[in-house]
């Protein structure tokens, strides 16, 4: 086993997939309804414990406060968890009755539990399920979990300051003022956020508008104190202090929609010494504009569905499926590489698709009844409705179509990319972020129609879609790497470059000894950025943004 995990780690490390940066943090708010106590005479003192699964074991992440004598608790404590799109993150919420005399957990105190994935919660934004106790529903009790992205990380703000009647510090000319803004940190240190340019010889300066991220301005905390200092610039670097004031981002937000916010600029020494000292000038914030940078979770929580399509290579180079050496051989106990790759990637995508119906196609085979070669046939042989119910439905359709096909060739994938691109292009007419398409192509060899495929990918890079190609078997896949634009920019045969990098190629053999999660992690890690690049690039906002914003406050 030790040897196996070493191989897993070396495969993972070569692909750089360990310690993938956390995509974002999510806050989970929890409320329960109708909790019944084991003791019918008294109400329970509920507490919710959040557990996460790692390597098959459950471990406690955090717990809420205990709410005394309550059957419909709304907990104020939030759970903050790291969200990774490319992993299945299994969560378990357990409700326990914590009596006042001890804080430990006893079997008798367990009131019910609920298991789900973090993907299910963020894609629905609000997940309500019955609480289960030993496999049965625990009375009419239920739990509701609401997800909210920890925002403020990517938004940025545009600020425009001016001042009037600043103190004159220069003998032969007027002051040369500039403004510095500091963020006051939790440990009482201060961090410079922005320094304006110097406006020469002017006691009524108007500084240039500047942009700064909300994160660097106030670490996402609107009430964090900001210290603003005005200086008179001096060429020797010994700038003269004019005055200072303090504010918060919350206060600065008052300068939205044409309003202004003003502060008196105070020199504490003058204030202490001079009786009728008023101020050393007035600083005015003329404009505060917030630019929201929408994240992957904003789109998912806004109702964007991931439409997952799979395409399987049925060319003759795979070998006769009846022969145990074939890549398509159906072993009674051991899934082949096609199935392993399909399940690993499909399991994650299905959490983000509400109808769980997946179109599945094949290419490179002769299909009944005429046995003509097709490069985009439905593997359930229903051209009008190629969708299969769940990943399990795709697996079953794959297994039942194999004996009916004649594996043939060549390996052409442009037709299937064009087919999904057609659906994605219809989606663009809505001008909404409602469906993003992921096409998973499983193939055993180098493709024959490279020029057409490059053309199809360049066209698809303008559409809400991404293509994931997993190379199965031991062929030389070096040509396939060029489709994955990481090394350079992919161009069509006419020289047109891709608008954005939408292809991810991975050889399955790199993961032969790793867990399915490692493969999924590698091929899906780029998807969230591809989704965001597409919609932000088109200026398309998440669908129900207003609903999402209003759901940020949890009603009791």
Coordinates of C-alpha atoms in Angstrom, one line a residue:
X1 CA 0.0 0.0 0.0
X2 CA 2.9 2.3 0.9
X3 CA 4.3 1.8 -2.6
X4 CA 1.0 2.6 -4.2
X5 CA 0.6 5.9 -2.3
X6 CA 4.1 6.9 -3.4
X7 CA 3.2 6.3 -7.0
X8 CA 0.0 8.3 -6.4
X9 CA 2.0 11.2 -4.9
X10 CA 4.6 11.2 -7.6
X11 CA 1.9 11.2 -10.3
X12 CA 0.1 14.0 -8.5
X13 CA 3.2 16.0 -8.0
X14 CA 4.3 15.7 -11.7
X15 CA 0.9 17.2 -12.6
X16 CA 1.2 19.8 -9.9
X17 CA -2.2 19.0 -8.5
X18 CA -1.4 18.8 -4.9
X19 CA -2.0 21.9 -2.8
X20 CA -4.1 23.4 -5.6
X21 CA -4.9 26.9 -4.4
X22 CA -8.3 27.2 -2.7
X23 CA -10.7 28.5 -5.2
X24 CA -12.7 30.4 -2.7
X25 CA -14.1 30.2 0.8
X26 CA -17.8 29.5 1.5
X27 CA -19.8 30.4 4.5
X28 CA -22.5 27.9 5.5
X29 CA -25.4 29.0 7.7
X30 CA -27.4 26.3 9.4
X31 CA -31.0 26.1 10.7
X32 CA -33.1 23.2 11.8
X33 CA -36.8 22.6 12.1
X34 CA -38.9 20.3 14.2
X35 CA -36.2 18.6 16.2
X36 CA -37.7 16.1 18.5
X37 CA -36.0 15.3 21.8
X38 CA -35.4 11.8 23.1
X39 CA -37.1 13.2 26.3
X40 CA -40.6 14.2 25.2
X41 CA -41.0 16.4 28.3
X42 CA -38.3 18.8 27.6
X43 CA -37.0 20.6 24.6
X44 CA -33.5 19.8 23.3
X45 CA -30.4 22.0 23.6
X46 CA -29.2 21.5 19.9
X47 CA -25.8 22.0 18.5
X48 CA -24.8 21.2 14.9
X49 CA -21.4 19.5 14.2
X50 CA -20.0 19.7 10.7
X51 CA -17.8 16.8 9.7
X52 CA -15.9 16.3 6.5
X53 CA -14.8 13.1 4.8
X54 CA -11.1 12.5 4.1
X55 CA -9.7 9.2 2.9
X56 CA -13.0 7.5 3.9
X57 CA -12.9 8.8 7.5
X58 CA -15.2 11.5 8.9
X59 CA -13.5 14.2 11.1
X60 CA -15.0 17.1 12.9
X61 CA -14.4 20.5 11.2
X62 CA -16.4 22.8 13.5
X63 CA -19.5 23.1 15.6
X64 CA -22.2 25.7 16.1
X65 CA -23.1 27.3 19.5
X66 CA -25.6 25.4 21.6
X67 CA -29.1 27.0 21.6
X68 CA -30.9 26.2 24.8
X69 CA -34.4 24.6 24.8
X70 CA -35.2 25.1 21.1
X71 CA -36.8 22.8 18.5
X72 CA -36.4 25.2 15.6
X73 CA -32.9 26.6 16.0
X74 CA -31.3 29.2 13.7
X75 CA -27.6 29.1 14.5
X76 CA -25.6 32.4 14.4
X77 CA -22.2 30.7 14.1
X78 CA -21.1 30.2 10.5
X79 CA -19.1 27.4 9.1
X80 CA -16.3 28.6 6.8
X81 CA -15.0 25.9 4.4
X82 CA -12.6 25.9 1.4
X83 CA -14.4 25.2 -1.8
X84 CA -12.7 23.2 -4.6
X85 CA -14.8 22.7 -7.7
X86 CA -12.5 19.8 -8.9
X87 CA -13.1 17.6 -5.8
X88 CA -16.1 15.9 -4.4
X89 CA -16.2 17.3 -0.9
X90 CA -18.5 15.2 1.3
X91 CA -20.0 16.8 4.3
X92 CA -22.0 15.5 7.2
X93 CA -24.1 17.7 9.5
X94 CA -25.0 16.0 12.9
X95 CA -27.5 17.5 15.3
X96 CA -26.7 16.7 18.9
X97 CA -28.5 17.5 22.2
X98 CA -25.8 19.0 24.4
X99 CA -27.1 19.1 27.9
X100 CA -25.8 21.8 30.2
X101 CA -23.9 19.5 32.5
X102 CA -21.5 18.2 29.9
X103 CA -20.2 19.2 26.5
X104 CA -19.2 15.7 25.4
X105 CA -21.1 13.7 22.8
X106 CA -23.0 10.5 23.8
X107 CA -24.8 8.2 21.4
X108 CA -28.1 9.0 23.3
X109 CA -27.7 12.7 22.5
X110 CA -27.7 12.2 18.7
X111 CA -30.8 13.8 17.2
X112 CA -30.2 13.2 13.5
X113 CA -27.8 13.7 10.6
X114 CA -27.7 14.7 7.0
X115 CA -25.0 14.0 4.3
X116 CA -24.4 15.9 1.1
X117 CA -21.6 17.3 -1.0
X118 CA -20.4 20.9 -0.8
X119 CA -21.1 21.1 -4.6
X120 CA -24.8 20.3 -4.0
X121 CA -25.1 23.1 -1.4
X122 CA -23.4 25.8 -3.6
X123 CA -25.2 24.8 -6.7
X124 CA -28.6 25.0 -5.0
X125 CA -27.5 27.9 -2.6
X126 CA -30.1 26.6 -0.1
X127 CA -30.3 22.9 0.6
X128 CA -33.1 21.5 2.9
X129 CA -33.2 17.8 3.8
X130 CA -34.7 15.5 6.4
X131 CA -32.6 14.6 9.3
X132 CA -31.9 10.8 9.4
X133 CA -31.3 8.7 12.5
X134 CA -29.9 5.2 11.9
X135 CA -31.1 5.3 8.3
X136 CA -34.7 6.4 9.2
X137 CA -36.1 9.9 9.2
X138 CA -36.0 11.4 12.6
X139 CA -39.6 12.4 13.0
X140 CA -40.4 15.5 10.9
X141 CA -37.1 17.1 11.6
X142 CA -35.2 18.8 8.9
X143 CA -32.0 20.8 8.4
X144 CA -31.4 23.8 6.0
X145 CA -28.0 24.9 4.9
X146 CA -27.4 28.1 3.1
X147 CA -24.2 28.8 1.2
X148 CA -22.7 32.2 0.7
X149 CA -19.4 32.9 -0.9
X150 CA -17.0 35.0 1.3
X151 CA -17.1 38.0 -0.9
X152 CA -14.9 41.0 -1.1
X153 CA -12.0 39.1 -2.4
X154 CA -12.1 40.1 -6.1
X155 CA -14.3 43.3 -6.1
X156 CA -12.5 46.5 -6.6
X157 CA -13.4 50.1 -5.9
X158 CA -12.7 53.3 -7.8
X159 CA -12.1 56.4 -5.6
X160 CA -11.8 60.0 -6.5
X161 CA -10.5 62.5 -3.9
X162 CA -10.0 66.2 -3.9
X163 CA -9.3 68.8 -1.1
X164 CA -9.8 72.5 -0.4
X165 CA -8.2 75.2 1.7
X166 CA -5.3 73.0 2.8
X167 CA -2.7 74.6 5.1
X168 CA 0.1 76.3 3.2
X169 CA 3.5 74.8 4.2
X170 CA 5.8 76.5 1.7
X171 CA 7.2 80.0 2.1
X172 CA 7.6 81.0 -1.6
X173 CA 4.8 79.0 -3.1
X174 CA 1.8 76.9 -2.1
X175 CA 1.8 73.4 -0.7
X176 CA 2.4 70.4 -3.0
X177 CA -0.1 68.0 -1.5
X178 CA -0.5 64.2 -1.8
X179 CA -2.7 61.8 0.1
X180 CA -1.9 58.4 1.7
X181 CA -4.5 55.8 2.8
X182 CA -3.6 53.2 5.3
X183 CA -5.5 50.1 6.4
X184 CA -5.4 49.5 10.1
X185 CA -4.7 45.8 10.7
X186 CA -5.9 43.6 13.6
X187 CA -2.5 43.6 15.1
X188 CA -2.5 47.4 15.3
X189 CA 0.0 47.7 12.4
X190 CA -0.9 49.8 9.4
X191 CA -0.6 48.9 5.8
X192 CA -0.3 51.5 3.0
X193 CA -3.1 50.9 0.5
X194 CA -2.6 53.8 -1.9
X195 CA -0.6 57.0 -2.3
X196 CA -1.8 59.6 -4.8
X197 CA 0.3 61.6 -7.1
X198 CA 1.6 65.0 -6.0
X199 CA -0.4 68.1 -7.2
X200 CA 2.2 70.9 -7.3
X201 CA 1.6 74.4 -5.9
X202 CA -2.1 73.9 -5.1
X203 CA -4.1 74.2 -1.9
X204 CA -7.3 72.9 -3.6
X205 CA -6.0 69.8 -5.4
X206 CA -8.0 67.2 -7.3
X207 CA -6.2 63.9 -7.3
X208 CA -6.5 61.4 -10.1
X209 CA -9.2 58.7 -9.7
X210 CA -7.6 55.4 -8.7
X211 CA -8.7 51.7 -8.3
X212 CA -7.9 49.4 -5.4
X213 CA -9.3 46.0 -4.5
X214 CA -11.7 45.8 -1.7
X215 CA -9.5 43.1 -0.2
X216 CA -6.5 45.4 0.0
X217 CA -8.5 48.4 1.1
X218 CA -10.2 46.8 4.1
X219 CA -9.6 43.0 4.0
X220 CA -13.3 42.6 3.1
X221 CA -14.3 44.3 6.4
X222 CA -16.3 47.4 5.7
X223 CA -15.9 48.7 9.3
X224 CA -12.1 48.4 9.4
X225 CA -10.5 51.7 10.3
X226 CA -8.7 53.5 7.5
X227 CA -6.3 56.3 8.3
X228 CA -5.9 59.0 5.7
X229 CA -2.9 61.4 5.8
X230 CA -2.3 64.6 3.7
X231 CA 1.3 65.6 3.2
X232 CA 3.1 68.5 1.6
X233 CA 5.7 67.0 -0.7
X234 CA 9.3 68.0 -0.4
X235 CA 12.0 67.1 -2.9
X236 CA 14.4 66.0 -0.1
X237 CA 11.9 63.3 1.1
X238 CA 11.2 65.1 4.4
X239 CA 7.5 65.8 3.6
X240 CA 5.6 68.1 5.9
X241 CA 2.6 66.8 7.7
X242 CA -0.6 68.8 6.8
X243 CA -3.2 66.7 8.6
X244 CA -5.1 63.4 8.9
X245 CA -8.6 61.9 9.4
X246 CA -9.9 58.4 9.8
X247 CA -12.8 56.7 8.0
X248 CA -14.1 53.3 7.0
X249 CA -15.0 51.8 3.6
X250 CA -18.6 51.8 4.8
X251 CA -18.4 55.6 5.2
X252 CA -16.7 56.0 1.8
X253 CA -19.6 54.1 0.2
X254 CA -21.6 57.2 0.9
X255 CA -20.0 58.8 -2.1
X256 CA -22.0 56.7 -4.5
X257 CA -24.6 57.9 -7.0
X258 CA -23.4 61.5 -7.2
X259 CA -23.1 62.2 -3.5
X260 CA -19.9 63.5 -1.7
X261 CA -18.4 62.6 1.6
X262 CA -16.2 65.2 3.4
X263 CA -13.7 65.1 6.3
X264 CA -11.9 67.8 8.2
X265 CA -8.2 67.3 7.9
X266 CA -6.8 67.7 11.4
X267 CA -3.3 68.4 12.7
X268 CA -3.4 67.1 16.3
X269 CA -0.5 69.4 17.4
X270 CA -2.2 72.5 16.1
X271 CA -5.5 71.4 17.7
X272 CA -3.8 71.0 21.1
X273 CA -2.0 74.3 20.9
X274 CA -4.3 76.7 19.0
X275 CA -7.5 77.8 20.7
X276 CA -9.5 78.7 17.7
X277 CA -8.0 76.0 15.4
X278 CA -10.7 74.6 13.1
X279 CA -8.9 72.3 10.7
X280 CA -6.0 72.2 8.2
X281 CA -8.4 71.9 5.2
X282 CA -11.3 69.7 4.0
X283 CA -10.8 66.4 2.0
X284 CA -13.6 65.4 -0.3
X285 CA -14.4 62.0 -1.7
X286 CA -16.3 62.9 -5.0
X287 CA -16.9 59.4 -6.2
X288 CA -16.9 55.8 -4.9
X289 CA -17.7 53.2 -7.5
X290 CA -17.7 49.5 -6.7
X291 CA -16.9 47.1 -9.6
X292 CA -18.0 43.6 -8.8
X293 CA -15.7 40.9 -10.2
X294 CA -18.0 37.9 -10.4
X295 CA -16.6 34.6 -9.3
X296 CA -17.3 31.0 -10.4
X297 CA -19.6 30.6 -7.3
X298 CA -21.5 33.8 -8.2
X299 CA -22.5 32.2 -11.5
X300 CA -23.2 28.7 -10.0
X301 CA -25.3 30.2 -7.2
X302 CA -27.0 32.5 -9.7
X303 CA -28.4 29.4 -11.3
X304 CA -25.9 28.6 -14.0
X305 CA -26.0 24.9 -14.9
X306 CA -23.0 22.9 -16.0
X307 CA -24.2 20.9 -19.0
X308 CA -22.0 17.8 -19.2
X309 CA -21.6 15.8 -22.4
X310 CA -19.4 12.8 -23.0
X311 CA -17.9 11.4 -26.2
X312 CA -16.3 8.0 -26.4
X313 CA -13.8 6.7 -29.0
X314 CA -14.9 3.5 -30.7
X315 CA -12.2 3.2 -33.3
X316 CA -10.6 -0.2 -34.1
X317 CA -7.3 0.7 -32.5
X318 CA -8.9 0.1 -29.1
X319 CA -9.0 -3.7 -29.9
X320 CA -11.9 -6.1 -30.1
X321 CA -14.0 -5.5 -26.9
X322 CA -14.4 -9.3 -26.5
X323 CA -10.6 -9.6 -26.1
X324 CA -9.3 -9.0 -22.5
X325 CA -6.4 -6.8 -24.0
X326 CA -8.9 -4.4 -25.5
X327 CA -9.3 -1.0 -23.9
X328 CA -13.1 -1.5 -24.2
X329 CA -13.0 -4.9 -22.6
X330 CA -15.8 -5.2 -20.0
X331 CA -14.3 -7.0 -17.1
X332 CA -16.9 -8.4 -14.6
X333 CA -15.2 -6.8 -11.6
X334 CA -12.8 -4.2 -12.9
X335 CA -13.9 -1.1 -14.8
X336 CA -11.8 -0.3 -17.9
X337 CA -10.0 3.0 -18.3
X338 CA -12.8 4.5 -20.3
X339 CA -15.3 3.9 -17.4
X340 CA -12.8 5.0 -14.7
X341 CA -12.2 8.3 -16.5
X342 CA -15.9 8.8 -17.2
X343 CA -17.0 8.2 -13.6
X344 CA -14.2 10.3 -12.1
X345 CA -15.1 13.4 -14.0
X346 CA -18.8 12.9 -14.3
X347 CA -19.3 12.4 -10.6
X348 CA -18.2 16.0 -10.0
X349 CA -20.0 17.6 -12.9
X350 CA -23.3 16.0 -12.0
X351 CA -23.6 18.0 -8.8
X352 CA -23.9 21.2 -10.9
X353 CA -26.6 19.9 -13.3
X354 CA -30.1 19.9 -11.9
X355 CA -31.7 17.4 -14.3
X356 CA -28.8 15.0 -14.1
X357 CA -29.4 14.0 -17.8
X358 CA -26.2 13.7 -19.8
X359 CA -26.0 13.4 -23.6
X360 CA -23.5 10.6 -24.5
X361 CA -22.0 10.1 -28.0
X362 CA -19.6 7.8 -29.7
X363 CA -17.3 8.3 -32.7
X364 CA -15.2 6.2 -35.1
X365 CA -17.6 3.2 -35.3
X366 CA -19.9 1.6 -37.8
X367 CA -23.4 1.7 -36.3
X368 CA -26.5 -0.4 -37.0
X369 CA -28.7 -0.8 -39.0
X370 CA -26.7 0.2 -42.1
X371 CA -23.3 0.0 -40.4
X372 CA -22.0 3.3 -41.8
X373 CA -19.2 5.1 -40.0
X374 CA -20.4 7.8 -37.6
X375 CA -18.4 10.4 -35.6
X376 CA -21.3 11.7 -33.5
X377 CA -23.8 8.9 -32.8
X378 CA -25.9 8.7 -29.6
X379 CA -24.7 5.6 -27.6
X380 CA -28.3 4.9 -26.6
X381 CA -29.1 4.9 -30.4
X382 CA -31.8 7.6 -29.8
X383 CA -30.6 10.5 -32.0
X384 CA -33.6 12.6 -30.9
X385 CA -32.8 12.2 -27.2
X386 CA -29.1 11.2 -26.6
X387 CA -29.5 11.9 -22.9
X388 CA -28.8 9.2 -20.3
X389 CA -30.1 9.4 -16.7
X390 CA -27.1 10.2 -14.5
X391 CA -23.6 8.9 -14.8
X392 CA -24.9 5.4 -14.1
X393 CA -27.2 5.8 -17.2
X394 CA -24.1 6.7 -19.3
X395 CA -22.2 3.6 -18.0
X396 CA -25.2 1.3 -18.8
X397 CA -25.6 2.8 -22.3
X398 CA -21.9 2.3 -23.0
X399 CA -21.9 -1.3 -21.9
X400 CA -25.1 -2.2 -23.9
X401 CA -24.0 -0.4 -27.1
X402 CA -20.5 -2.1 -27.3
X403 CA -21.7 -5.5 -28.7
X404 CA -23.8 -3.8 -31.4
X405 CA -21.0 -1.7 -32.9
X406 CA -18.2 -2.4 -35.4
X407 CA -15.1 -0.6 -34.2
X408 CA -13.7 1.3 -37.2
X409 CA -12.1 4.7 -37.8
X410 CA -10.7 7.2 -38.4
X411 CA -10.4 9.2 -35.1
X412 CA -12.3 12.4 -35.9
X413 CA -13.3 14.6 -33.0
X414 CA -14.2 17.8 -34.8
X415 CA -17.8 16.7 -35.5
X416 CA -18.6 16.1 -31.8
X417 CA -17.0 19.5 -30.8
X418 CA -19.2 21.1 -33.5
X419 CA -22.3 19.3 -32.2
X420 CA -21.8 20.6 -28.6
X421 CA -20.8 24.1 -29.9
X422 CA -24.1 24.3 -31.7
X423 CA -26.0 23.9 -28.4
X424 CA -23.6 26.4 -26.7
X425 CA -24.1 28.8 -29.5
X426 CA -27.9 28.7 -29.1
X427 CA -27.3 29.4 -25.4
X428 CA -25.4 32.7 -26.3
X429 CA -28.7 34.1 -27.7
X430 CA -30.1 34.2 -24.1
X431 CA -27.4 36.7 -23.1
X432 CA -27.6 35.1 -19.7
X433 CA -25.3 32.9 -17.6
X434 CA -27.7 30.0 -17.5
X435 CA -25.8 27.1 -19.2
X436 CA -22.1 26.3 -19.5
X437 CA -21.1 23.2 -21.5
X438 CA -18.3 20.8 -20.7
X439 CA -17.5 18.2 -23.3
X440 CA -15.4 15.2 -22.1
X441 CA -13.8 13.3 -24.9
X442 CA -12.3 9.9 -24.1
X443 CA -9.9 8.7 -26.9
X444 CA -7.2 6.1 -27.3
X445 CA -5.2 7.7 -30.1
X446 CA -3.9 10.7 -31.9
X447 CA -6.7 12.4 -33.8
X448 CA -6.8 12.2 -37.6
X449 CA -8.7 15.5 -38.3
X450 CA -6.2 17.8 -36.5
X451 CA -6.9 20.8 -38.8
X452 CA -10.7 20.6 -38.5
X453 CA -10.4 20.1 -34.7
X454 CA -8.2 23.2 -34.3
X455 CA -10.8 25.1 -36.4
X456 CA -13.6 23.8 -34.2
X457 CA -11.8 24.7 -30.9
X458 CA -11.0 28.2 -32.1
X459 CA -14.7 28.6 -32.9
X460 CA -15.8 27.1 -29.6
X461 CA -13.5 29.4 -27.6
X462 CA -16.0 32.2 -28.3
X463 CA -18.8 30.1 -26.7
X464 CA -19.7 29.1 -23.2
X465 CA -18.0 25.7 -23.4
X466 CA -14.8 23.9 -22.3
X467 CA -13.3 20.7 -23.7
X468 CA -11.6 18.0 -21.6
X469 CA -9.7 15.3 -23.5
X470 CA -8.5 12.2 -21.6
X471 CA -6.1 10.0 -23.6
X472 CA -6.7 6.3 -22.8
X473 CA -4.1 3.6 -23.4
X474 CA -0.5 3.8 -24.3
X475 CA -0.4 5.7 -27.6
X476 CA 2.0 8.6 -28.2
X477 CA -0.2 11.6 -27.3
X478 CA 2.5 14.3 -28.0
X479 CA 0.4 15.9 -30.8
X480 CA -2.6 16.2 -28.5
X481 CA -0.6 18.5 -26.1
X482 CA -0.8 21.2 -28.7
X483 CA -4.6 21.4 -28.4
X484 CA -4.1 22.3 -24.7
X485 CA -2.9 25.9 -25.1
X486 CA -0.8 25.9 -22.0
X487 CA 2.5 25.8 -24.0
X488 CA 1.6 28.4 -26.6
X489 CA -1.5 29.8 -28.3
X490 CA -3.5 27.3 -30.4
X491 CA -4.4 28.7 -33.8
X492 CA -6.8 27.5 -36.5
X493 CA -5.2 26.4 -39.8
X494 CA -6.0 30.0 -41.1
X495 CA -4.0 31.4 -38.2
X496 CA -6.8 32.7 -36.1
X497 CA -5.9 32.4 -32.4
X498 CA -8.2 30.9 -29.7
X499 CA -10.0 33.6 -27.8
X500 CA -9.4 31.8 -24.5
X501 CA -7.8 28.5 -23.5
X502 CA -10.7 26.0 -23.3
X503 CA -9.0 22.6 -23.8
X504 CA -7.4 20.5 -21.1
X505 CA -5.6 17.3 -22.2
X506 CA -4.5 14.6 -19.8
X507 CA -3.1 11.1 -20.5
X508 CA -5.0 8.6 -18.3
X509 CA -1.8 6.6 -17.8
X510 CA -0.4 9.4 -15.5
X511 CA -3.2 8.4 -13.1
X512 CA -3.2 4.7 -13.5
X513 CA -2.1 4.2 -9.9
X514 CA -3.7 7.3 -8.5
X515 CA -7.2 7.7 -7.1
X516 CA -10.1 8.8 -9.5
X517 CA -10.2 12.0 -7.5
X518 CA -6.7 12.9 -8.6
X519 CA -7.7 12.6 -12.3
X520 CA -10.8 14.6 -11.8
X521 CA -8.8 17.2 -9.9
X522 CA -6.3 17.6 -12.7
X523 CA -8.8 17.9 -15.6
X524 CA -11.4 20.1 -13.8
X525 CA -9.1 22.5 -12.0
X526 CA -9.1 25.0 -14.9
X527 CA -12.9 24.9 -15.4
X528 CA -13.9 27.6 -12.9
X529 CA -11.5 30.1 -14.4
X530 CA -12.7 29.2 -17.9
X531 CA -16.3 29.9 -16.8
X532 CA -15.5 33.2 -15.2
X533 CA -13.3 34.3 -18.1
X534 CA -16.1 33.6 -20.6
X535 CA -18.9 35.5 -18.7
X536 CA -16.8 38.3 -17.4
X537 CA -15.3 38.8 -20.8
X538 CA -18.8 39.1 -22.3
X539 CA -19.9 41.4 -19.5
X540 CA -22.6 38.9 -18.5
X541 CA -23.6 39.0 -14.8
X542 CA -24.8 36.0 -12.8
X543 CA -28.5 35.4 -13.4
X544 CA -30.4 36.1 -10.2
X545 CA -27.8 38.4 -8.6
X546 CA -30.5 40.4 -6.8
X547 CA -32.0 37.2 -5.2
X548 CA -28.5 36.0 -4.3
X549 CA -27.7 39.3 -2.6
X550 CA -31.0 39.3 -0.7
X551 CA -30.4 35.7 0.4
X552 CA -27.2 36.8 2.2
X553 CA -29.4 37.5 5.3
X554 CA -30.8 34.4 6.8
X555 CA -34.4 34.9 7.9
X556 CA -35.1 33.1 11.2

